[in-house]
C-alpha positions in Angstrom: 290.0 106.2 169.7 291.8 103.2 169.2 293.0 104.0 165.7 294.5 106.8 166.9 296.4 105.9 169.4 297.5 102.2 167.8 299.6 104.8 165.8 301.2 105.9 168.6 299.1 109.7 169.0 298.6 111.4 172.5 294.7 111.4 173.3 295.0 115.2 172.8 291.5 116.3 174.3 292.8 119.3 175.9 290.6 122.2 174.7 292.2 125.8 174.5 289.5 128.5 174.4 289.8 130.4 171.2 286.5 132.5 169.7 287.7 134.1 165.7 284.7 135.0 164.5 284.8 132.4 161.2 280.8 132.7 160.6 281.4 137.0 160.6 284.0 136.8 158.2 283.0 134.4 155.7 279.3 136.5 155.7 281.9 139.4 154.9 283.8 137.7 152.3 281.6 134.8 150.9 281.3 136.8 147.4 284.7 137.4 146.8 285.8 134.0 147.7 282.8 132.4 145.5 284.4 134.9 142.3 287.4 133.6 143.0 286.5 130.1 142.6 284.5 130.7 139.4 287.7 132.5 137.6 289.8 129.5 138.5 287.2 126.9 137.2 286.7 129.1 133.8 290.4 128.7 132.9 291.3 126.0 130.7 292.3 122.7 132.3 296.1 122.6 132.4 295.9 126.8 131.9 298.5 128.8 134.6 296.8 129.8 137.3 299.3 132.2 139.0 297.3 135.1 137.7 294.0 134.1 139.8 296.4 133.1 143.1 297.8 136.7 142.5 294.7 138.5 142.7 293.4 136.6 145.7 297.0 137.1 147.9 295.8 140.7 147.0 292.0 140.3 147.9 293.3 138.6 151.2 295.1 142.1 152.0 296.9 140.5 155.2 300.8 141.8 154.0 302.0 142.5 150.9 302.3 140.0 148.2 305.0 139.6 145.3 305.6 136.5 142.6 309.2 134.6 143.3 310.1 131.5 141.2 308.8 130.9 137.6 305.5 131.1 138.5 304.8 130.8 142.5 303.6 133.6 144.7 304.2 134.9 148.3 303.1 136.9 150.9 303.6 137.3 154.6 302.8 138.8 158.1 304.6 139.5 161.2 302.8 141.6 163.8 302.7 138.5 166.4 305.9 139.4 168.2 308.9 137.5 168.8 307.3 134.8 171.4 304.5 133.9 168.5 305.3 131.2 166.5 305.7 131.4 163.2 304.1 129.7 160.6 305.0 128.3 156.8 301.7 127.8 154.6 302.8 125.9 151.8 300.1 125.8 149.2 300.0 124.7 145.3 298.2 125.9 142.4 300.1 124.1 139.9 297.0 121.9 137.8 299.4 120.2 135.7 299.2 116.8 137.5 295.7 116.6 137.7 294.1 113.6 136.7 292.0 113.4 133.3 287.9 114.0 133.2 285.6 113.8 130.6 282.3 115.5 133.3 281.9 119.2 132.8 283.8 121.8 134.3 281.1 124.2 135.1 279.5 125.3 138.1 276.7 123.1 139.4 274.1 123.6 142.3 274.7 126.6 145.3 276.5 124.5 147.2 279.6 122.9 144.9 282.0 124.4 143.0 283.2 122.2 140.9 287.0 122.6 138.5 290.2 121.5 138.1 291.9 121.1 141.6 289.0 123.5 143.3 289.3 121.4 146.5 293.2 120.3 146.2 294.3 123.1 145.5 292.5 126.6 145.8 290.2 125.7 148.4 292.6 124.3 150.6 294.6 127.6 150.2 291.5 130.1 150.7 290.5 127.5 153.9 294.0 128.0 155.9 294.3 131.9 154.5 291.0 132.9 156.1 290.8 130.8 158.6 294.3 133.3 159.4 292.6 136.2 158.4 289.4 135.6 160.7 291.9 135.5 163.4 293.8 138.6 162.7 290.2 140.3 162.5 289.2 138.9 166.3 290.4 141.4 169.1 293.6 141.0 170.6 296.6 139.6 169.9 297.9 138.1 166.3 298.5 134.7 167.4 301.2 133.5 164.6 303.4 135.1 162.7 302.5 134.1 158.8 304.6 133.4 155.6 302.8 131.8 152.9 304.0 130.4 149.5 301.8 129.3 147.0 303.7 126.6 144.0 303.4 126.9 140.4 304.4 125.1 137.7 308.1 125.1 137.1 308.8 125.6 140.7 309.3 123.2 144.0 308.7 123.9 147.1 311.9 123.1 148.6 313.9 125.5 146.9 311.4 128.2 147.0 311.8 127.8 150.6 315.5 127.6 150.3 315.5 131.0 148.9 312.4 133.1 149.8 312.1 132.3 153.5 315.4 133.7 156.0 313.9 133.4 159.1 313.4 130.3 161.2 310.3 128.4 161.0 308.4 126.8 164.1 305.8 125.0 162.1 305.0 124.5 158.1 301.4 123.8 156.9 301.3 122.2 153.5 297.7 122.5 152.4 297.8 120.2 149.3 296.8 117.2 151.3 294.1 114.5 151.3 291.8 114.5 154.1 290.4 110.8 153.7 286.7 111.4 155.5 286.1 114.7 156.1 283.0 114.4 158.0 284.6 111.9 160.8 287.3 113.6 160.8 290.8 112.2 159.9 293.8 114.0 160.2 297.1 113.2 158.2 299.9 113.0 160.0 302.6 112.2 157.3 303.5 111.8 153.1 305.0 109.2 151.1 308.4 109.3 149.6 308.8 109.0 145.7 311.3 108.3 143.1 310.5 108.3 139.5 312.6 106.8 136.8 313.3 106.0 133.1 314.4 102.6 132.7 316.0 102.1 129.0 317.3 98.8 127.1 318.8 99.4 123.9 319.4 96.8 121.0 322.3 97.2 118.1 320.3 97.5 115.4 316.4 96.9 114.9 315.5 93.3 112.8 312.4 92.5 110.5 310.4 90.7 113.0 308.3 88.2 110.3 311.7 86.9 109.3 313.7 86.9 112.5 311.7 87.1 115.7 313.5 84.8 118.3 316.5 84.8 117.1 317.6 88.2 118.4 316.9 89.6 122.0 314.1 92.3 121.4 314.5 94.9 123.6 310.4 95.7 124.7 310.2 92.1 125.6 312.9 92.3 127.5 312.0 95.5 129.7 308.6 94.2 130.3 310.2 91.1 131.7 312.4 93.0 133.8 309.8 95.2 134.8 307.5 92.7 136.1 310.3 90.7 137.7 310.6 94.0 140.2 308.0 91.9 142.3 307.9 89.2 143.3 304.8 86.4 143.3 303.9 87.8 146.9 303.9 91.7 145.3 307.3 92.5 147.1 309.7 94.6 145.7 312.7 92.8 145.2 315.4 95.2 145.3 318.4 94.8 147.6 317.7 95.9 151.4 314.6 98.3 150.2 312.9 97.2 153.4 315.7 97.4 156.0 314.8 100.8 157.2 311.1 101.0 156.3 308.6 101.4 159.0 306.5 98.7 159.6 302.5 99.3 158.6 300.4 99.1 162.0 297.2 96.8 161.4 294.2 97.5 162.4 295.0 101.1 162.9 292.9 101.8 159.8 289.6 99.5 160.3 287.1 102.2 160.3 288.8 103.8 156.9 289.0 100.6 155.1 286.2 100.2 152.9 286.3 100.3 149.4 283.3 103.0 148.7 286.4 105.6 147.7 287.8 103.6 145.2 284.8 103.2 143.6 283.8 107.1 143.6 287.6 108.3 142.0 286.9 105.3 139.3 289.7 102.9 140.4 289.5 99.0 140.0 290.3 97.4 142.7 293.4 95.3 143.6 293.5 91.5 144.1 294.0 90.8 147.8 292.9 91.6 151.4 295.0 94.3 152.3 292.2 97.4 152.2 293.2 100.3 149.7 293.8 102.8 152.4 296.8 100.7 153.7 298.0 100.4 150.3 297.7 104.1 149.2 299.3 105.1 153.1 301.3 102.8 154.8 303.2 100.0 152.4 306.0 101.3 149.6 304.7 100.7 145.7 305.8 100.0 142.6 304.1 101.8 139.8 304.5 101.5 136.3 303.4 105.0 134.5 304.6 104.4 130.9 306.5 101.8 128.4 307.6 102.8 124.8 309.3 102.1 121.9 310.8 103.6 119.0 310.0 100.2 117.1 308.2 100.6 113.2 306.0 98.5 111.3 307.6 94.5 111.1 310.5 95.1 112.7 311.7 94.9 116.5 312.7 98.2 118.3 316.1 99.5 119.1 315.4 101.1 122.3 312.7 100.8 124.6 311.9 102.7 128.0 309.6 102.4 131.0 308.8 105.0 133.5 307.9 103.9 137.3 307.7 105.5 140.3 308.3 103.4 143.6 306.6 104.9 146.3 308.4 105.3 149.8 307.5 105.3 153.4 309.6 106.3 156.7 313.2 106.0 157.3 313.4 104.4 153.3 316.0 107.2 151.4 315.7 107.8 147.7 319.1 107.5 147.4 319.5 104.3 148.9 316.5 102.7 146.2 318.4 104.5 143.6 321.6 102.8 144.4 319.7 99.3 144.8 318.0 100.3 141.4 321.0 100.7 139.7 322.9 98.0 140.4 319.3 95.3 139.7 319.8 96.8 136.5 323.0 95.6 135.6 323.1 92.8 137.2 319.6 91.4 135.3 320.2 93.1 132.1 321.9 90.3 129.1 325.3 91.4 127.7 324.1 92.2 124.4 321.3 95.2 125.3 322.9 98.1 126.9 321.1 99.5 130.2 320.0 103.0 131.5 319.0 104.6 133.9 317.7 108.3 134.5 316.2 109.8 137.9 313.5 112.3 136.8 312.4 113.0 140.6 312.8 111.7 144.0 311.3 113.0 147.3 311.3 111.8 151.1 308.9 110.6 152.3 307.9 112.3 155.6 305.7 111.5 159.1 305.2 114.0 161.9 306.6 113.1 165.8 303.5 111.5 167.6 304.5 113.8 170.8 305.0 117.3 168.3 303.3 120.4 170.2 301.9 121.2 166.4 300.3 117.8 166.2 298.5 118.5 169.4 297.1 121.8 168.4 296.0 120.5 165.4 294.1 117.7 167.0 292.6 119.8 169.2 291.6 122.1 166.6 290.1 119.2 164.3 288.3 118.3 167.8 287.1 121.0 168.8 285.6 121.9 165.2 284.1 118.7 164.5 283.1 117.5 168.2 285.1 114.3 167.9 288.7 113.0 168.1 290.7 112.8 164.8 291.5 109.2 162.8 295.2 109.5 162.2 296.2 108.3 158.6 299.6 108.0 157.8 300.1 109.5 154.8 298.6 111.9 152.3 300.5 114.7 152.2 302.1 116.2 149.1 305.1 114.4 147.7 308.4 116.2 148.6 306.8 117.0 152.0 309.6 115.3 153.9 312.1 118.2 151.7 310.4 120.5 153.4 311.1 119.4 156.6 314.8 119.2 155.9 315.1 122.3 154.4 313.2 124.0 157.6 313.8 121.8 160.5 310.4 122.3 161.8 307.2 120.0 162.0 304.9 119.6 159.2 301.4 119.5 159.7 298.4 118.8 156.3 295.5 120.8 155.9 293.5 118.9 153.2 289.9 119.7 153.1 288.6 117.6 150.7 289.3 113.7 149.8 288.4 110.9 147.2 284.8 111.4 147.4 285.3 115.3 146.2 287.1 113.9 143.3 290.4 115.1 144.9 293.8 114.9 142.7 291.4 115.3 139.5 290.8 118.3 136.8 286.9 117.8 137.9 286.6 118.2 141.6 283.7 118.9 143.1 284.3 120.8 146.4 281.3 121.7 148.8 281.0 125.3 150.6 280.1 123.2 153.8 283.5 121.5 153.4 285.7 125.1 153.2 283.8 126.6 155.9 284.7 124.0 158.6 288.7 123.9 157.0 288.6 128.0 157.3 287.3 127.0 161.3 290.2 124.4 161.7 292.5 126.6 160.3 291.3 129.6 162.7 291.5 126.9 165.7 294.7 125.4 164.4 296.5 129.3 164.7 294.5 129.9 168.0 295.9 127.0 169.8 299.5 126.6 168.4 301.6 127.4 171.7 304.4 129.8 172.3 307.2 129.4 170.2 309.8 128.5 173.3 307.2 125.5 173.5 307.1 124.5 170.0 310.9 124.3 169.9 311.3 122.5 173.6 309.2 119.6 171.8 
């Protein structure tokens, strides 16, 4: 397919025979897994959910399972052997990001399951834990070697891995992970960088505001000036080399993908322009602004005001390089008499898998196999701090979304359909079927 290879993808069409029985075990478990899904969706919105991960790391019964962090769990199993590969699931079940709702939460019609982060989160999970599970129930030999983390709140992934995993890792799956059309299929091959910030002016003193406004520099006009002045009249961001080491955005690669129907189904407006929102949302950095306040009272101007953005980063750009260039396009536009700062509340690299990795291949076989057509690679879509990951393992990263803007994905009111876990629990079982030896994973 020409998108595919325009972003520089092998024509993987290689087929590697591999027969889990995925039909037999979801028959065997499809009661369990649907309980599970209802005591996630019955919890509040933003309620923990470690509890219900818990439980189903001990439903799953494939090693034994234990919490680590604040609130994350863990389980693992090695009966592969030393030539397997071994595999990192990184999974999430930390709500507290969700985007707002105001449909019900409930349960509606046999075939949707519908919750707070039922297709982002737990049903991505369940999809790559089964589709495990239905392989270590086929005869013969375990094909992987398994650890799998799942996130809660208070935790990151990166250091979790830091301290829970102390072998080497051939391949990480992170399952919290848009998959754009489902039904074509796409498969994403990488995740943005991000670095959020507080940006703060403060004034001497606060003034009435009938009497004086004018003659002092208010501090809230002043931010959103400088705010807005991050961009320039063609929407570039105007900081100091921030494009030197990004990668440049293929066109075209993205036709098929770049209609507007998603946009419209999470609720978005849409941005002037011709560049489609898919090439926005995956392959070109952003500025975003999240929040602006003020501690300013009734007829009088504030004495401090703060904005929060987030700039959103693709491959080679380094958070600490934009932080740097940040800094120092704060001083230098910020008048003498209101005092600057700045505060990094998170940053994380951004991230794209090698188009020649052995796990990329087995994936797109997998995705091929399943669906009976060759993947759309999109660039990004993979959870933020992805690219940590990587560092902190050295190994490839591959995203096993199962659900995408039309599911509602990212919000506190997905709507997830059984037909969409089954075919991720197939992938999944394809995905660990056709990973190669570990020598081979590591040669690449």
């Amino acid at each position: 397919m020409p998108a595919l290879r325009s972003l520089g993808l092998r024509d993987y069409s290689q087929l590697v025979p591999a027969s889990p029985d995925v039909s037999g075990h979801l028959d065997r478990n499809y009661a369990a897994l649907r309980s599970t899904f209802i005591e996630w969706a019955r919890l509040e919105r933003g309620a923990d959910r470690t509890g219900v991960v818990e439980q189903y790391f001990e439903q799953l019964n494939i090693g034994e399972s234990q919490r680590v962090g604040t609130s994350s769990m863990a389980t693992q199993r090695r009966r592969a052997g030393a030539d397997a590969p071994t595999v990192l699931v990184v999974a999430n079940h930390d709500v507290t990001d969700l985007s707002p709702s105001n449909s019900p939460l409930t349960a509606q019609g046999p075939d949707e399951i519908r919750g707070p982060g039922t297709g982002r989160l737990l049903g991505a999970t369940m999809a790559f834990l089964e589709g495990f599970k239905a392989t270590v129930m086929t005869s013969g030999t375990e094909p992987i070697n398994l650890h799998a983390l799942s996130i809660g709140p208070g935790d990151t992934a990166a250091s979790l891995v830091e301290q829970s995993i102390d072998q080497p890792i051939d391949v990480v799956v992170v399952t919290d992970a848009v998959s754009w059309e489902p039904q074509l299929p796409t498969i994403t091959v990488g995740a943005r960088g991000r670095l959020e910030a507080t940006i703060t002016l403060t004034a001497n003193r606060a003034i009435h505001d009938a009497a004086y406004a004018g003659a002092s520099l208010n501090p809230l006009n002043r931010l959103v000036e400088l705010v807005a002045s991050l961009r320039d009249a063609k929407g570039r961001i105007v900081l100091d080399e921030f494009y030197t080491r990004a990668h440049r955005p293929q066109r075209d690669a993205l036709t098929s993908l770049a209609g507007n129907q998603w946009v419209e189904a999470i609720g978005g407006s849409l941005p002037a322009g011709s560049l489609a929102p898919i090439d926005r949302a995956t392959q070109w950095p952003v500025l975003s602004l999240l929040d602006i306040t003020s501690d300013g009272q009734p007829g009088s101007t504030p004495v401090t005001a703060t904005a929060r953005v987030a700039l959103y980063l693709v491959p080679d750009q380094r958070p600490v390089d934009v932080e740097r260039s940040l800094r120092a396009w704060l001083q230098a536009n910020t008048p003498d008499t209101l005092t600057p700062a700045l505060r990094i509340t998170s940053s994380g690299r951004p991230y794209r898998i090698e188009p020649d990795s052995a796990a990329l291949a087995a994936q797109t076989r997998a995705l091929k196999k399943v669906h009976g057509r060759q993947p759309i690679a999109v660039p990004a879509g993979g959870a933020i701090g992805a690219g940590d990951i990587h560092y902190a393992t050295a190994a490839p990263v591959l995203f096993a979304g199962i659900t995408g803007p039309h599911q509602r994905w990212g919000s506190d009111n997905e709507n997830p359909t059984l037909e969409l876990l089954e075919r991720g629990v197939a992938v999944a079982a394809e995905l660990c079927m056709q990973l190669p030896r570990r020598s081979s994973l590591r040669s690449a």
